[in-house]
PDB file of C-alpha atoms and ligand atoms in Angstrom:
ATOM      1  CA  UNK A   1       0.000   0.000   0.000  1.00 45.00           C
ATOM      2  CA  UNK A   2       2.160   1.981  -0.906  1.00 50.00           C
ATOM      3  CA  UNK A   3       3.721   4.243  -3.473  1.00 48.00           C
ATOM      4  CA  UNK A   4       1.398   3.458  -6.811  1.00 57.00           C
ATOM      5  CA  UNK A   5      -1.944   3.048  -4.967  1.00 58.00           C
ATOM      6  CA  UNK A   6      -2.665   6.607  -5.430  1.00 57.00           C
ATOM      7  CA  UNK A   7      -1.711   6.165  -9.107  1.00 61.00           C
ATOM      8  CA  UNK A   8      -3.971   3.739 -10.255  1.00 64.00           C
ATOM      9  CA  UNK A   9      -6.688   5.136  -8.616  1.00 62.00           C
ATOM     10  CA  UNK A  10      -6.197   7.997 -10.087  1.00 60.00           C
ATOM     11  CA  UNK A  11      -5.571   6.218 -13.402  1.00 60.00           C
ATOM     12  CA  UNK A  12      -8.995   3.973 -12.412  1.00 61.00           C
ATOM     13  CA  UNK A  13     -11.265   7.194 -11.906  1.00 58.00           C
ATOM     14  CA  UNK A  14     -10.124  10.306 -13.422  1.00 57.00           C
ATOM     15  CA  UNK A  15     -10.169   7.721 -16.812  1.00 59.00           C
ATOM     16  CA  UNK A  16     -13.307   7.279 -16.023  1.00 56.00           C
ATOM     17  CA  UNK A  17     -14.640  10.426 -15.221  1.00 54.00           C
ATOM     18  CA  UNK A  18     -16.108  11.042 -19.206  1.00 51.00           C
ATOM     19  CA  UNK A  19     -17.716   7.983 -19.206  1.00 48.00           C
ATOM     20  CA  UNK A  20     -21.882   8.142 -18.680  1.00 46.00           C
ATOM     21  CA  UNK A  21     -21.820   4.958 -16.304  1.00 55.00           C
ATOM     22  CA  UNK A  22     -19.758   6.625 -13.804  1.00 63.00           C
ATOM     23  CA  UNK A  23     -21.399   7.345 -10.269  1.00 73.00           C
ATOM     24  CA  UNK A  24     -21.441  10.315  -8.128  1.00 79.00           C
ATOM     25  CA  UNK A  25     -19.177   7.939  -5.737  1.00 81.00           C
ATOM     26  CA  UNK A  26     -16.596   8.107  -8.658  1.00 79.00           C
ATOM     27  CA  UNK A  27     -16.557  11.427  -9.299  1.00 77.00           C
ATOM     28  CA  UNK A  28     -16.075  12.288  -5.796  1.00 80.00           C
ATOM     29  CA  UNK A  29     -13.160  10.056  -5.358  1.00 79.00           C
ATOM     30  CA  UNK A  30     -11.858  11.769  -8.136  1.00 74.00           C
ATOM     31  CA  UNK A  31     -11.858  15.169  -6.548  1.00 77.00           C
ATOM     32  CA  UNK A  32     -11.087  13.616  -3.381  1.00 76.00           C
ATOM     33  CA  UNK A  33      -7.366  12.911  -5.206  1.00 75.00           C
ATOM     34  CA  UNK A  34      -6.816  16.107  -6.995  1.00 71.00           C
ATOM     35  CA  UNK A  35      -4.755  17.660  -4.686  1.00 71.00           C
ATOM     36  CA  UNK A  36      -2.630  14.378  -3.425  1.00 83.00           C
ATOM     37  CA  UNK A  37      -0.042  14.922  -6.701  1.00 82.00           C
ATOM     38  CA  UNK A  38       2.034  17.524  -4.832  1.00 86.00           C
ATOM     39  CA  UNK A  39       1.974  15.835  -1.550  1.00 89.00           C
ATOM     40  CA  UNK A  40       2.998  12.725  -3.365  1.00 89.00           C
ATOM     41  CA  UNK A  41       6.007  14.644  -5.016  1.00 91.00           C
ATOM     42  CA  UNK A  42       6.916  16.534  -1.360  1.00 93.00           C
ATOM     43  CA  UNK A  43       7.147  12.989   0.454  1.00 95.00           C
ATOM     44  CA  UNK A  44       9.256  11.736  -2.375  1.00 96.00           C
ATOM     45  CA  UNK A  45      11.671  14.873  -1.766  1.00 96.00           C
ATOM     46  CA  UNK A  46      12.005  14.316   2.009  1.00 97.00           C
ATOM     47  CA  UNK A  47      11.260  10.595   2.337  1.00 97.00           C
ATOM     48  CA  UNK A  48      13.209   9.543  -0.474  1.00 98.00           C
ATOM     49  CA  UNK A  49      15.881  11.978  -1.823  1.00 97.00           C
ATOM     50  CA  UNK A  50      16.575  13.794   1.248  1.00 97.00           C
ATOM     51  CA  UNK A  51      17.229  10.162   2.977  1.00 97.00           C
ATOM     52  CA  UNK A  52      20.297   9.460   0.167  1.00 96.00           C
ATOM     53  CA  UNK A  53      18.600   7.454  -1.915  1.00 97.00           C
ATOM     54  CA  UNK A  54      19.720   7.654  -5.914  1.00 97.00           C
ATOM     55  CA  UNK A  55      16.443   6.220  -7.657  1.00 97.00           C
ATOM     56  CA  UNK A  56      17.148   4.984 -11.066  1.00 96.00           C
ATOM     57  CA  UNK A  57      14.567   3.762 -13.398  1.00 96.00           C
ATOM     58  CA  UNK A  58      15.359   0.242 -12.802  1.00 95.00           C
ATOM     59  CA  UNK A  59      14.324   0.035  -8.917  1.00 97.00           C
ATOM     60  CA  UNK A  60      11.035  -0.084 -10.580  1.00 96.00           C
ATOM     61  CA  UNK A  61      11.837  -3.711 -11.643  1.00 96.00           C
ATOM     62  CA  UNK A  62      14.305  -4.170  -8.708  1.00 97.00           C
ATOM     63  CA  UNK A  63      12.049  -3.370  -5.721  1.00 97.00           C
ATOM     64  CA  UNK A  64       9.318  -0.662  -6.147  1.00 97.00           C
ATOM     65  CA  UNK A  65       6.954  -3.682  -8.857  1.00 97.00           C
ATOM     66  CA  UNK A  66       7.154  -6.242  -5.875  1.00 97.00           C
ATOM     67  CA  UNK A  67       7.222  -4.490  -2.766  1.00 97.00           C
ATOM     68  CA  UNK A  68       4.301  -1.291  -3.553  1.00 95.00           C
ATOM     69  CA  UNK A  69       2.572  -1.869  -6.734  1.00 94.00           C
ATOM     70  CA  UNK A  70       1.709  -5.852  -6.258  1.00 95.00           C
ATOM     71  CA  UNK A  71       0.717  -5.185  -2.834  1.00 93.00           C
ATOM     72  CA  UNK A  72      -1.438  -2.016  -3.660  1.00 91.00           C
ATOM     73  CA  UNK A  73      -3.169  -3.966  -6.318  1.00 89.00           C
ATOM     74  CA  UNK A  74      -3.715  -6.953  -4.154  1.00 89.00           C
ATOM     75  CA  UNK A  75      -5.201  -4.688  -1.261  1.00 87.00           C
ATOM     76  CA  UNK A  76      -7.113  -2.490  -3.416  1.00 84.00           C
ATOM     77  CA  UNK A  77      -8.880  -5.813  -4.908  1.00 85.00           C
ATOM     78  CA  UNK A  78      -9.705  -7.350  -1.838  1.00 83.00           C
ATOM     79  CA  UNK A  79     -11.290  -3.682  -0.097  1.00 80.00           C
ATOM     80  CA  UNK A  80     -12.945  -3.301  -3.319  1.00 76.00           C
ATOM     81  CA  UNK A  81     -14.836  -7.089  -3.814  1.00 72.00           C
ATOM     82  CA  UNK A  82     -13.882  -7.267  -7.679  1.00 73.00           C
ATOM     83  CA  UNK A  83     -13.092 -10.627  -8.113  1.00 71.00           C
ATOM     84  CA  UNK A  84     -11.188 -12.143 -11.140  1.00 79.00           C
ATOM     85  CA  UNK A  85      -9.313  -8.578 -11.804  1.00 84.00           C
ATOM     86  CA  UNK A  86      -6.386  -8.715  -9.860  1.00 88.00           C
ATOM     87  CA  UNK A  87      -4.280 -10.242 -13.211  1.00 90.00           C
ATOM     88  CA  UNK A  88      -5.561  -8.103 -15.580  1.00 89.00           C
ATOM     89  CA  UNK A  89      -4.769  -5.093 -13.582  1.00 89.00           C
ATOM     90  CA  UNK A  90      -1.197  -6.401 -12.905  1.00 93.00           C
ATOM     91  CA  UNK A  91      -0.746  -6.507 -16.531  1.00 93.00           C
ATOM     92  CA  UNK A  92      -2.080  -3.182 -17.132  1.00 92.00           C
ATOM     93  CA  UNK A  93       0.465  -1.405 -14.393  1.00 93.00           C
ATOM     94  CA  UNK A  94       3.550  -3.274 -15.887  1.00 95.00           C
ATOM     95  CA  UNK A  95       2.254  -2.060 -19.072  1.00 94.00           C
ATOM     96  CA  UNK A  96       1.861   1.383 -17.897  1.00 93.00           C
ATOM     97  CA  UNK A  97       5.381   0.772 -16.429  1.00 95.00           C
ATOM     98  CA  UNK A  98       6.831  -0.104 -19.653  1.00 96.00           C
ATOM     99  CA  UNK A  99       5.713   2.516 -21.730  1.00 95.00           C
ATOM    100  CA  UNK A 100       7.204   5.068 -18.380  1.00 95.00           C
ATOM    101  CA  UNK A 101      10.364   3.689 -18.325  1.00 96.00           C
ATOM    102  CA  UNK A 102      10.542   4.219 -22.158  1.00 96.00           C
ATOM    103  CA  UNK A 103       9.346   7.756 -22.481  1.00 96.00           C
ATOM    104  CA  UNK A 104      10.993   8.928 -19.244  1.00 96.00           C
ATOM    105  CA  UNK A 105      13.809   6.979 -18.557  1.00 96.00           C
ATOM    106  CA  UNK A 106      15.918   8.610 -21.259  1.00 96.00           C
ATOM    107  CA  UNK A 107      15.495  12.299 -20.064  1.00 94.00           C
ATOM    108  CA  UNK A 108      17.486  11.806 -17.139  1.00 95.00           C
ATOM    109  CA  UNK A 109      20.686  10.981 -19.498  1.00 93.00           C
ATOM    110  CA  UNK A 110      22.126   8.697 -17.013  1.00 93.00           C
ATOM    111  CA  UNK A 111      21.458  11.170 -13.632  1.00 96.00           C
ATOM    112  CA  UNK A 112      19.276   9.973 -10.709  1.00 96.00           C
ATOM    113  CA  UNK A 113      16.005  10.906  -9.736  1.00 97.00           C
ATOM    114  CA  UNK A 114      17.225  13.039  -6.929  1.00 97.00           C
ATOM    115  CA  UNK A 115      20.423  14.879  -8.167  1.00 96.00           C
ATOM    116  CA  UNK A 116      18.434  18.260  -8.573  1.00 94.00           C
ATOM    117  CA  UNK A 117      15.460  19.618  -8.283  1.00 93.00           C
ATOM    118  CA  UNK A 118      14.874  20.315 -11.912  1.00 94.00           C
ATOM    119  CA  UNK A 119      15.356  16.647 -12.493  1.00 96.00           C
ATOM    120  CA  UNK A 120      12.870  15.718 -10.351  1.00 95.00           C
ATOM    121  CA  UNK A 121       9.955  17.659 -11.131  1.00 94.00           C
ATOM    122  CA  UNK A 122      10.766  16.952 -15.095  1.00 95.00           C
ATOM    123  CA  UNK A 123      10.690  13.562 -14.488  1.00 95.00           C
ATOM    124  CA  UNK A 124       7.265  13.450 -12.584  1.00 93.00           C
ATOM    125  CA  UNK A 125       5.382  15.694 -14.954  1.00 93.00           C
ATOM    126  CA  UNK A 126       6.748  12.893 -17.512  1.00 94.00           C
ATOM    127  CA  UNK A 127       5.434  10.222 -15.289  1.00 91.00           C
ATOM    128  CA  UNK A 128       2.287  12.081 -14.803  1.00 88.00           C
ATOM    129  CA  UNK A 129       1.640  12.650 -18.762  1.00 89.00           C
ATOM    130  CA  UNK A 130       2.503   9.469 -19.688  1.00 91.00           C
ATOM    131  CA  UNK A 131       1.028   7.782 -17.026  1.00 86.00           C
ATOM    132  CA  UNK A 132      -2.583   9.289 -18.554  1.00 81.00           C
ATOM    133  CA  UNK A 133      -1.786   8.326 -21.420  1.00 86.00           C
ATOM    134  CA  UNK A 134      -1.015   5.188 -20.706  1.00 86.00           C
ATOM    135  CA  UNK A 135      -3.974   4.487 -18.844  1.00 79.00           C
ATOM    136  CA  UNK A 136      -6.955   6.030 -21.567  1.00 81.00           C
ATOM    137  CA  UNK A 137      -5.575   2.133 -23.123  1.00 85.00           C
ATOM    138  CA  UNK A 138      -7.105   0.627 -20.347  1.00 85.00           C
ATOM    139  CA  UNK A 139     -10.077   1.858 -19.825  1.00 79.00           C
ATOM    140  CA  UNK A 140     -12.069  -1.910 -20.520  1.00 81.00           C
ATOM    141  CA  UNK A 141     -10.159  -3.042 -17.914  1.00 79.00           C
ATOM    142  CA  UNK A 142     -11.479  -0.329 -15.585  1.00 78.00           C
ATOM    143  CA  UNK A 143     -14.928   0.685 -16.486  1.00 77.00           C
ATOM    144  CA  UNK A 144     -16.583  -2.690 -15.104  1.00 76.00           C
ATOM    145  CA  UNK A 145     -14.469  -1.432 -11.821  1.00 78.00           C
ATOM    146  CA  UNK A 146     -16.042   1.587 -11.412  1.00 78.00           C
ATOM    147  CA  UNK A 147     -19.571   0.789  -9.826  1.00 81.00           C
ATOM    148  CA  UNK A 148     -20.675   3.160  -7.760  1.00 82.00           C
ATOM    149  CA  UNK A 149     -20.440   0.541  -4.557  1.00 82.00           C
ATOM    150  CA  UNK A 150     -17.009   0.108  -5.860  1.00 82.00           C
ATOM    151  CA  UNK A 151     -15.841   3.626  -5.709  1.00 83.00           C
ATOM    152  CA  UNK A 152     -17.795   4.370  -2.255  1.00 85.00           C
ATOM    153  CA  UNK A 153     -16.089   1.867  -0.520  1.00 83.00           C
ATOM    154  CA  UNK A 154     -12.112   3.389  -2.006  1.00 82.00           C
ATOM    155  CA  UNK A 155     -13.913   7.269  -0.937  1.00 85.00           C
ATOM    156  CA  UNK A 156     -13.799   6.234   2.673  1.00 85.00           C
ATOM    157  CA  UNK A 157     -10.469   4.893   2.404  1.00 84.00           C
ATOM    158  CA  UNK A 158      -9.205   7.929   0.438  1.00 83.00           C
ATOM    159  CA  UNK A 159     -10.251   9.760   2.668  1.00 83.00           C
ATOM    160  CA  UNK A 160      -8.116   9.084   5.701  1.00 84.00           C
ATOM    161  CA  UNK A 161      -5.377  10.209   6.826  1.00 87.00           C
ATOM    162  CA  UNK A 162      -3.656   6.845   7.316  1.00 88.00           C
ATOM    163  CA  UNK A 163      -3.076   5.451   3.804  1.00 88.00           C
ATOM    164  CA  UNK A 164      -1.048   9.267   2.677  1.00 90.00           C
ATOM    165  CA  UNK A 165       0.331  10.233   6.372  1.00 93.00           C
ATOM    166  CA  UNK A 166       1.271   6.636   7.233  1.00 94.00           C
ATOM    167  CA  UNK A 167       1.295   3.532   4.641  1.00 93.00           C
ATOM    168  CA  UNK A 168       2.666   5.656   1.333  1.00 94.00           C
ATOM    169  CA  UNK A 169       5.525   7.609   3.394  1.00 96.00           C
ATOM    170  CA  UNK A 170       6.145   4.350   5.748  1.00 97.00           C
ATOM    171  CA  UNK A 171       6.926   2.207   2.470  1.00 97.00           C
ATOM    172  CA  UNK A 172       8.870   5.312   0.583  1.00 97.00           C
ATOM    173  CA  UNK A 173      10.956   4.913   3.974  1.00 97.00           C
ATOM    174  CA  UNK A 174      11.307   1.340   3.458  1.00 97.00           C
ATOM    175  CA  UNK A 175      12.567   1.468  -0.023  1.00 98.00           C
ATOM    176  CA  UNK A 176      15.117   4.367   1.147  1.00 97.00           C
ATOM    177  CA  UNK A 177      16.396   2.186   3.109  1.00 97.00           C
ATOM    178  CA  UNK A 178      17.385  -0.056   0.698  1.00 97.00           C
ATOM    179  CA  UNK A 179      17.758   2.268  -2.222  1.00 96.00           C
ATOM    180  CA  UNK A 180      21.142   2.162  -2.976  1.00 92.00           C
ATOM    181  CA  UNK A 181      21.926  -1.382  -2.368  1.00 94.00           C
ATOM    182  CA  UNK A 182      19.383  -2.156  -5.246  1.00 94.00           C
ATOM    183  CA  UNK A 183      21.743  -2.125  -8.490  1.00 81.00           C
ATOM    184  CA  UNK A 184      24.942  -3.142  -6.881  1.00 69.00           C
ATOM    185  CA  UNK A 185      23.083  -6.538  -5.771  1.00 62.00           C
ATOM    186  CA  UNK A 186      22.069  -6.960  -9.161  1.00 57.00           C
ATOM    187  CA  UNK A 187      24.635  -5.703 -11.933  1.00 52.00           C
ATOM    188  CA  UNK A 188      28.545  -5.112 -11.250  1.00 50.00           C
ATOM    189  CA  UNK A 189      28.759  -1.146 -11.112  1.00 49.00           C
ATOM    190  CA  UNK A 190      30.592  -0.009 -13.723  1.00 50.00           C
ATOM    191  CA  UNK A 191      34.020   0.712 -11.425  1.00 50.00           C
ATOM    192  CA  UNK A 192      33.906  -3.359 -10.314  1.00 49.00           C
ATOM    193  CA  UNK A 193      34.022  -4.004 -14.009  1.00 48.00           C
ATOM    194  CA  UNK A 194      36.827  -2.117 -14.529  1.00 53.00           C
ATOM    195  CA  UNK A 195      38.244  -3.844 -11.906  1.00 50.00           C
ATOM    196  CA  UNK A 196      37.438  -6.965 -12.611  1.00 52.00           C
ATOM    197  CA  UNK A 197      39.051  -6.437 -16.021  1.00 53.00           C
ATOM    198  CA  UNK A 198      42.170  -5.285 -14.440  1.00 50.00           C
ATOM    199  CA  UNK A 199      42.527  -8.083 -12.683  1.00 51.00           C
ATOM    200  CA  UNK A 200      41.901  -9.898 -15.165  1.00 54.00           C
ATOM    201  CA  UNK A 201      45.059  -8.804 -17.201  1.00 52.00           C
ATOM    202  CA  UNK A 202      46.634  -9.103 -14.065  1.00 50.00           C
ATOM    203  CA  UNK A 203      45.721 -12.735 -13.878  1.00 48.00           C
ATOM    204  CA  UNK A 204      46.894 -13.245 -17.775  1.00 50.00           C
ATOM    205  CA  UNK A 205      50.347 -11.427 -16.954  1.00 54.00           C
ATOM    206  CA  UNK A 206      51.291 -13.509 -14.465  1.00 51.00           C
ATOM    207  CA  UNK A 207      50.255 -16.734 -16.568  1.00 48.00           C
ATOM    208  CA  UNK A 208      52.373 -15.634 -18.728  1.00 53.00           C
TER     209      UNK A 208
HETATM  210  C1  NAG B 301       8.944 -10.034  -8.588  1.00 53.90           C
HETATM  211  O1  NAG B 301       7.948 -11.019  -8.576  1.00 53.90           O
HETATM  212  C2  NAG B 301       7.927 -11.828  -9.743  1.00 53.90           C
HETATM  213  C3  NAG B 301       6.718 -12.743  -9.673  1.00 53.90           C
HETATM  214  O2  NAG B 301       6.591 -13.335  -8.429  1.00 53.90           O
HETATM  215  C4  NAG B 301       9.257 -12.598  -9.836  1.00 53.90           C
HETATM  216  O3  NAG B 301       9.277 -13.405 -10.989  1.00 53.90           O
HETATM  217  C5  NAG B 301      10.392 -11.592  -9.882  1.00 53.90           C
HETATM  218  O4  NAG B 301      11.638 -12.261  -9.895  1.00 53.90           O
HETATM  219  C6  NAG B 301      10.325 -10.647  -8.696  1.00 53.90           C
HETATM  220  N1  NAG B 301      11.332  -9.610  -8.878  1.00 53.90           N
HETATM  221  C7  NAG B 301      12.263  -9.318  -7.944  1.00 53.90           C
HETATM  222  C8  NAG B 301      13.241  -8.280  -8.310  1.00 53.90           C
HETATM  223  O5  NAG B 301      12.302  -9.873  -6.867  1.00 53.90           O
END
């Protein structure tokens, strides 16, 4: 519950918000999250980059997919009573992932997330475009969501202060805490290659 909750329910209602089917429940969740983008973007400044952390676009894939999104999904279904969704809105965020990494991944030319402010806010109004985008795909997936029962029953939930003062910044913690350890794990930095190289030649020299 955690980080990407808010997004798809963003994604989930404000999609949905031009369609006729759409209940008043809907359309107030959607106004209840109209403000939450900045607050969102503040805790990632002091929970995240203030804490150290370097984000790169591949602790998506590394941590953020397994430890917020899954989870988020796999709460949001159960609260929610939509049976038989859960896969097809998996397959919808990694798409929506996918098609981020691509457009946005580029523009920070090898920098982290965090190394300036500019950076930062350029790369979440990217996220933010092309995470609309992204979604207006998926709107069959979502409409048969959006009952009006449905969206009542995320309302009171978006509506506390637990899941934005508590869950989102307590898991943006919990990935800050492991933030930089996450590409070392899983690919030699570029400085152990080297290294490895030179020793390496080293090795050959001395067979020599
Ligand atoms: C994330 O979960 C998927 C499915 O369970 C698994 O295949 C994948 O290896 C996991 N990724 C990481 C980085 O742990």
């Amino acid at each position: 519950m955690r980080i990407c909750l808010d997004r798809i329910l963003l994604l989930l209602f404000l999609a949905l918000t031009p369609a006729n089917a759409v209940g008043l429940s809907c359309i107030k969740v959607a106004s209840a999250l109209v403000g939450r983008p900045s607050h969102l973007f503040n805790l990632f400044q002091t929970e995240i980059c203030e804490r150290g952390c370097q984000p790169t676009v591949p602790h998506w894939d590394l941590w953020t997919r397994n430890n917020s999104f899954v989870p988020a999904v796999r709460s949001m279904m159960k609260r929610m009573n939509v049976p038989h969704k859960e896969e097809a809105l998996l397959k919808m965020g990694d798409d929506v992932a996918t098609i981020i990494k691509d457009q946005c991944g580029p523009m920070l030319g090898g920098r982290h997330i965090c190394s300036d402010p500019v950076t930062l806010a350029d790369f979440g109004n990217c996220f933010k475009r092309y995470f609309f985008k992204a979604s207006i795909k998926h709107i069959p997936i979502l409409l048969p969501m959006a009952s009006d029962a449905a969206c009542k029953e995320q309302y009171q939930y978006l509506q506390g202060d637990e899941l934005w003062d508590v869950t989102i910044p307590n898991n943006m913690r919990e990935y800050a805490s492991v933030c930089n350890q996450l590409e070392s794990k899983s690919m030699p930095r570029q400085e152990e290659i080297q290294k490895e190289k030179v020793l390496e030649e080293e090795v050959k020299h001395e067979e020599l």
